[in-house]
Coordinates of C-alpha atoms and ligand atoms in Angstrom, one line a residue:
M1 CA 0.0 0.0 0.0
N2 CA 1.3 3.4 -0.9
E3 CA 0.5 6.9 0.5
F4 CA -2.2 7.6 -2.1
N5 CA -4.0 4.3 -1.7
L6 CA -3.9 4.8 2.1
I7 CA -5.5 8.3 1.8
Q8 CA -8.1 6.9 -0.6
K9 CA -9.0 3.9 1.5
Y10 CA -8.9 5.3 5.0
F11 CA -9.4 9.1 4.8
T12 CA -11.7 9.7 1.8
R13 CA -15.5 9.8 2.5
P14 CA -18.4 11.6 0.9
T15 CA -18.9 15.2 2.1
R16 CA -22.0 17.2 2.8
H17 CA -21.1 20.8 3.0
T18 CA -18.1 21.0 0.7
D19 CA -17.6 22.2 -2.9
L20 CA -14.3 20.3 -3.4
G21 CA -13.0 17.8 -0.9
A22 CA -9.8 15.7 -0.6
G23 CA -8.0 14.8 -3.9
D24 CA -6.9 18.1 -5.4
D25 CA -4.2 20.5 -4.2
A26 CA -6.6 22.3 -1.9
A27 CA -10.3 22.0 -0.8
L28 CA -13.0 24.5 -1.5
V29 CA -15.9 25.5 0.8
T30 CA -18.5 28.3 0.7
I31 CA -19.3 30.2 3.9
A32 CA -22.9 31.1 4.3
E33 CA -24.0 34.7 4.0
G34 CA -23.7 36.7 7.2
M35 CA -21.4 34.1 8.8
Q36 CA -17.8 34.3 10.0
L37 CA -15.3 31.5 9.5
V38 CA -14.0 30.0 12.8
V39 CA -10.7 28.1 12.7
S40 CA -8.9 26.1 15.4
T41 CA -6.0 23.5 15.4
D42 CA -5.3 20.9 18.0
M43 CA -2.4 18.3 17.9
S44 CA -2.4 14.9 19.5
V45 CA 1.0 13.4 20.1
A46 CA 1.6 9.8 21.1
G47 CA 3.1 9.6 24.6
T48 CA 1.8 13.1 25.4
H49 CA -1.9 13.1 24.7
F50 CA -2.4 9.3 24.6
F51 CA -0.5 6.2 25.4
H52 CA 1.3 4.6 22.5
D53 CA -0.8 1.4 22.9
A54 CA -4.1 3.3 23.2
A55 CA -7.1 1.8 21.2
P56 CA -6.8 3.4 17.8
Y57 CA -10.6 3.9 17.6
D58 CA -10.4 6.0 20.7
I59 CA -7.4 8.0 19.3
G60 CA -9.4 8.7 16.2
W61 CA -12.6 9.7 18.1
K62 CA -10.8 11.9 20.6
S63 CA -8.4 13.7 18.3
L64 CA -11.5 15.1 16.3
A65 CA -13.7 15.5 19.4
V66 CA -11.2 17.9 21.1
N67 CA -11.2 20.1 18.0
I68 CA -15.0 20.1 17.9
S69 CA -15.0 21.1 21.5
D70 CA -13.0 24.3 20.7
L71 CA -15.6 25.4 18.1
A72 CA -18.4 24.6 20.6
A73 CA -16.7 26.9 23.0
M74 CA -16.9 29.7 20.4
G75 CA -20.6 29.1 19.9
A76 CA -19.8 28.0 16.4
Q77 CA -21.1 25.2 14.2
A78 CA -18.2 22.9 13.2
K79 CA -18.4 21.8 9.5
W80 CA -15.0 21.0 8.0
A81 CA -11.7 19.4 9.2
T82 CA -8.3 18.7 7.8
L83 CA -6.1 15.9 9.1
A84 CA -2.3 15.9 9.1
I85 CA -1.1 12.6 10.3
A86 CA 2.4 11.2 10.8
L87 CA 2.6 7.4 11.0
P88 CA 5.6 5.3 12.0
E89 CA 4.5 2.6 9.5
I90 CA 1.5 1.4 7.5
N91 CA -0.4 -0.8 9.9
E92 CA -3.7 -1.5 8.2
S93 CA -5.5 -2.8 11.2
W94 CA -4.5 0.3 13.2
L95 CA -5.5 2.6 10.4
A96 CA -8.9 0.8 9.9
E97 CA -9.8 1.3 13.6
F98 CA -8.4 4.8 13.8
S99 CA -10.4 6.0 10.7
C100 CA -13.5 4.2 12.1
G101 CA -13.3 6.2 15.4
F102 CA -12.4 9.4 13.5
F103 CA -15.4 9.0 11.1
A104 CA -17.8 7.9 13.9
C105 CA -17.1 11.3 15.5
A106 CA -17.3 13.1 12.2
E107 CA -20.7 11.5 11.5
A108 CA -22.0 12.2 14.9
F109 CA -21.2 15.9 14.5
A110 CA -21.7 16.2 10.7
I111 CA -18.1 17.2 10.0
D112 CA -16.6 16.8 6.5
L113 CA -12.9 15.7 6.2
I114 CA -11.8 17.9 3.3
G115 CA -8.1 17.2 3.2
G116 CA -4.9 16.8 5.1
D117 CA -1.4 15.4 4.8
T118 CA 0.0 12.0 5.4
T119 CA 3.7 11.5 6.2
K120 CA 6.0 8.9 7.9
G121 CA 7.2 9.8 11.4
P122 CA 6.5 9.4 15.1
L123 CA 2.7 9.1 15.6
N124 CA 1.2 12.6 15.6
I125 CA -2.2 13.8 14.6
S126 CA -2.9 17.4 13.9
I127 CA -6.4 18.4 13.0
T128 CA -7.6 21.8 11.9
I129 CA -11.3 22.4 12.3
M130 CA -13.4 25.0 10.6
G131 CA -16.9 26.2 11.1
E132 CA -19.3 29.1 11.0
V133 CA -20.7 31.5 13.5
P134 CA -23.1 34.5 12.9
K135 CA -20.9 37.6 12.3
S136 CA -19.8 39.2 15.6
K137 CA -21.7 36.6 17.7
A138 CA -18.8 34.3 18.7
L139 CA -18.5 33.6 22.4
K140 CA -15.1 35.0 23.4
R141 CA -13.2 34.8 26.6
S142 CA -12.9 38.5 27.2
S143 CA -16.6 39.5 27.5
A144 CA -17.7 38.1 30.9
Q145 CA -19.4 40.8 33.0
P146 CA -19.2 41.5 36.8
G147 CA -22.1 39.7 38.6
D148 CA -22.4 37.0 35.9
D149 CA -23.1 33.5 37.0
I150 CA -20.4 30.9 36.1
W151 CA -21.8 27.7 34.7
V152 CA -20.3 24.3 34.0
S153 CA -21.7 21.5 31.9
G154 CA -21.6 17.8 32.8
T155 CA -19.3 16.7 35.6
L156 CA -15.6 17.4 36.2
G157 CA -12.6 15.2 37.1
S158 CA -13.6 11.8 35.7
A159 CA -11.0 11.8 32.9
A160 CA -8.3 12.9 35.3
L161 CA -9.3 10.2 37.8
A162 CA -9.1 7.4 35.2
L163 CA -5.8 8.8 33.9
S164 CA -4.3 8.7 37.4
H165 CA -5.2 5.0 37.6
L166 CA -3.7 4.3 34.1
Q167 CA -0.5 6.1 35.2
G168 CA -0.4 3.9 38.3
K169 CA -0.7 6.8 40.8
I170 CA -3.9 5.2 42.3
K171 CA -5.6 1.9 42.1
L172 CA -9.4 2.1 41.4
E173 CA -11.9 -0.7 41.8
N174 CA -12.9 -1.9 38.4
D175 CA -16.5 -0.6 38.6
I176 CA -15.2 2.9 39.5
L177 CA -12.7 2.8 36.7
Q178 CA -15.4 1.8 34.2
A179 CA -17.6 4.6 35.5
N180 CA -15.0 7.2 34.8
I181 CA -12.8 6.0 31.9
H182 CA -15.3 6.7 29.1
E183 CA -14.8 10.5 29.7
L184 CA -11.0 10.0 29.1
H185 CA -11.3 7.9 25.9
R186 CA -14.5 9.2 24.2
P187 CA -15.1 12.7 25.3
M188 CA -18.4 14.2 24.0
P189 CA -17.9 17.7 22.8
R190 CA -20.8 19.9 23.9
A191 CA -21.5 21.1 20.3
T192 CA -25.3 21.5 20.8
L193 CA -24.9 23.4 24.0
G194 CA -22.3 25.7 22.5
L195 CA -24.6 26.7 19.6
S196 CA -27.6 27.3 21.9
L197 CA -25.6 29.6 24.2
N198 CA -25.7 32.3 21.5
G199 CA -27.7 35.1 23.0
I200 CA -27.4 33.7 26.5
A201 CA -23.7 33.4 27.5
T202 CA -21.4 36.4 27.7
S203 CA -18.3 34.3 27.5
C204 CA -17.4 30.6 27.1
I205 CA -14.4 28.3 27.1
D206 CA -14.0 24.5 26.9
I207 CA -12.3 22.8 29.9
S208 CA -9.4 21.0 28.3
D209 CA -6.6 21.9 30.8
G210 CA -8.6 21.9 34.0
L211 CA -11.3 24.3 35.4
L212 CA -8.9 26.6 37.3
A213 CA -6.6 27.1 34.4
D214 CA -9.4 27.5 31.8
L215 CA -11.8 29.6 33.9
G216 CA -8.7 31.6 34.9
H217 CA -8.2 32.5 31.2
V218 CA -11.7 33.9 31.0
L219 CA -11.4 35.8 34.3
K220 CA -8.0 37.3 33.3
A221 CA -9.2 38.2 29.8
S222 CA -12.4 39.8 31.3
N223 CA -10.6 41.4 34.3
L224 CA -12.8 39.7 36.9
G225 CA -12.4 37.5 39.9
A226 CA -14.3 34.5 41.3
E227 CA -14.2 32.2 44.3
I228 CA -14.8 28.5 43.5
H229 CA -16.1 26.3 46.4
I230 CA -15.1 22.9 45.4
E231 CA -18.1 21.4 47.1
R232 CA -20.4 23.2 44.6
L233 CA -18.7 21.6 41.5
P234 CA -20.5 18.8 39.6
M235 CA -18.7 15.5 40.0
S236 CA -19.2 11.8 40.0
P237 CA -20.4 10.1 43.2
Y238 CA -16.9 8.7 43.8
H239 CA -15.4 12.2 43.7
V240 CA -18.0 13.4 46.2
K241 CA -17.3 10.5 48.5
N242 CA -13.6 11.1 48.5
L243 CA -13.6 14.9 48.4
H244 CA -11.3 15.1 51.4
E245 CA -8.4 13.7 49.3
P246 CA -5.9 16.1 47.6
L247 CA -5.9 13.9 44.5
I248 CA -9.6 14.5 44.1
H249 CA -9.2 18.2 44.4
Q250 CA -6.5 18.0 41.8
C251 CA -8.7 16.0 39.4
V252 CA -11.8 18.2 39.8
L253 CA -10.1 21.6 39.8
A254 CA -7.0 21.0 37.7
G255 CA -7.6 17.7 35.8
G256 CA -7.3 18.0 32.0
D257 CA -9.5 16.3 29.4
D258 CA -13.0 17.1 30.6
Y259 CA -14.1 18.9 27.4
E260 CA -17.1 20.4 29.3
L261 CA -18.0 24.0 28.6
C262 CA -17.6 26.7 31.2
F263 CA -19.6 29.8 30.4
T264 CA -20.8 33.0 32.1
A265 CA -24.3 34.5 31.8
P266 CA -26.3 37.1 33.7
P267 CA -28.6 35.8 36.5
S268 CA -31.6 36.9 34.3
K269 CA -30.8 33.9 32.1
R270 CA -31.1 31.2 34.8
D271 CA -34.5 29.9 33.6
E272 CA -33.4 29.7 30.0
I273 CA -30.3 27.8 31.0
Q274 CA -32.3 25.4 33.1
L275 CA -34.5 24.8 30.1
L276 CA -31.5 24.0 27.9
S277 CA -30.3 21.6 30.5
Q278 CA -33.7 19.7 30.4
Q279 CA -33.9 19.8 26.6
Q280 CA -30.3 18.5 26.1
H281 CA -30.4 16.0 29.0
L282 CA -27.1 17.6 30.2
F283 CA -26.3 18.8 33.7
L284 CA -25.7 22.5 33.8
T285 CA -24.5 23.7 37.2
C286 CA -24.1 27.3 38.4
I287 CA -20.8 27.1 40.3
A288 CA -20.1 30.7 41.3
S289 CA -20.4 34.3 40.2
T290 CA -17.9 36.9 39.0
Y291 CA -17.0 40.1 40.8
K292 CA -15.0 43.2 39.9
P293 CA -11.5 42.7 41.5
A294 CA -10.0 45.3 43.9
G295 CA -7.1 45.9 41.5
P296 CA -6.1 44.7 38.0
T297 CA -3.7 42.2 39.5
D298 CA -6.4 40.6 41.7
S299 CA -8.4 39.1 38.8
G300 CA -8.5 35.3 38.5
V301 CA -9.9 32.4 40.4
Q302 CA -9.5 31.4 44.0
P303 CA -10.4 27.8 44.9
L304 CA -11.9 27.1 48.4
Y305 CA -12.5 24.0 50.4
K306 CA -14.6 24.2 53.5
H307 CA -14.4 28.0 53.1
M308 CA -10.6 27.9 53.3
P309 CA -8.3 28.8 50.4
L310 CA -6.9 25.8 48.7
S311 CA -3.5 25.6 47.2
L312 CA -3.0 22.9 44.5
L313 CA 0.2 21.3 43.3
K314 CA -0.7 22.3 39.7
Q315 CA -3.4 24.7 38.6
G316 CA -3.8 22.9 35.3
F317 CA -2.1 21.1 32.5
D318 CA 0.8 23.0 30.9
H319 CA 3.1 21.2 28.4
F320 CA 6.2 23.2 29.5
A321 CA 5.6 23.6 33.2
Ligands
ADP401 P1 0.1 17.5 -2.2 O1 1.3 16.7 -2.5 O2 -0.4 18.3 -3.3 O3 0.3 18.3 -0.9 P2 -0.9 15.2 -1.0 O4 -0.4 14.1 -1.8 O5 -0.3 15.5 0.3 O6 -1.1 16.5 -1.9 O7 -2.4 14.9 -0.7 C1 -3.3 14.5 -1.8 C2 -4.7 14.8 -1.4 O8 -5.1 14.0 -0.3 C3 -4.9 16.3 -1.0 O9 -6.2 16.7 -1.4 C4 -4.9 16.2 0.5 O10 -5.7 17.2 1.1 C5 -5.5 14.8 0.8 N1 -5.0 14.2 2.0 C6 -3.7 13.9 2.3 N2 -3.6 13.3 3.5 C7 -4.9 13.3 4.0 C8 -5.5 12.8 5.2 N3 -4.7 12.3 6.2 N4 -6.8 12.9 5.4 C9 -7.5 13.5 4.4 N5 -7.1 13.9 3.3 C10 -5.8 13.8 3.1
MG402 MG1 0.8 17.3 1.0

């Protein structure tokens, strides 16, 4: 099998919102009238973002899902993706499973794969995702207002808990591991929620590096402060039961890979947000509210446990920290 057969067999599928897909020197798409193009890239590197022996289906699903999550956080509709992949060798069973996971995610969220690049090298997957948002309506990090509620979708800390087990830092009972590991391997980007926050949220971010780090970006960009009581955060029953343990604080506040949305909205939107939660069968929890800080250097997030300031080993994931 050569490079071109490989692309044809594993990475070429019919498209739905594309004028010219993979196969030429570049792809062509048309942006709808009144919409802005939204673009984001996320790379997944073997040994950094996933274990070398991780299930290829999961790698395929997740590498696209994390990109969709970024567009959801902008309040945008993801439509197109390109896939640049470096492979150490042609392993057809690996490729079959990888592309199966990738396209399962692409189908679930109606994404067209419109091109990419395929090279030999250490396993590395770089996806660029593109989508549309009504002009000037994107949900940015910098527009949260003082007195806004801070909301989080789903639950926090499950992926980090499962990862701690896989890294051998803790030993979870099998049923607890099974209850949490799905979030690590098959994150569900909150695409529908992101779209429906248009006109409701004042700012939004997806939680990829941990709540403190990501909410911290929003608060710094908006020059606001917030106190986060860890007891008020949505988490699995296991996390609640073990909330006295520092590792659980770490998972819930600073664990990566949640891919939930954290957004701000004025208190007048509470009923609308509760309705979204019911319609989408998705927990939406109001975790805190924002305030104007005393000085510009006082913006950011302060975590609390039992009303006492909490200091964590790490605030969130940072590749170079
Ligand atoms: P070029 O040499 O002109 O850069 P390539 O040989 O790299 O073209 O790619 C041929 C076609 O296949 C292009 O349209 C490219 O977008 C597409 N392609 C290459 N790799 C992938 C991939 N991993 N997934 C989807 N499309 C791909
Ligand atoms: Mg090329």
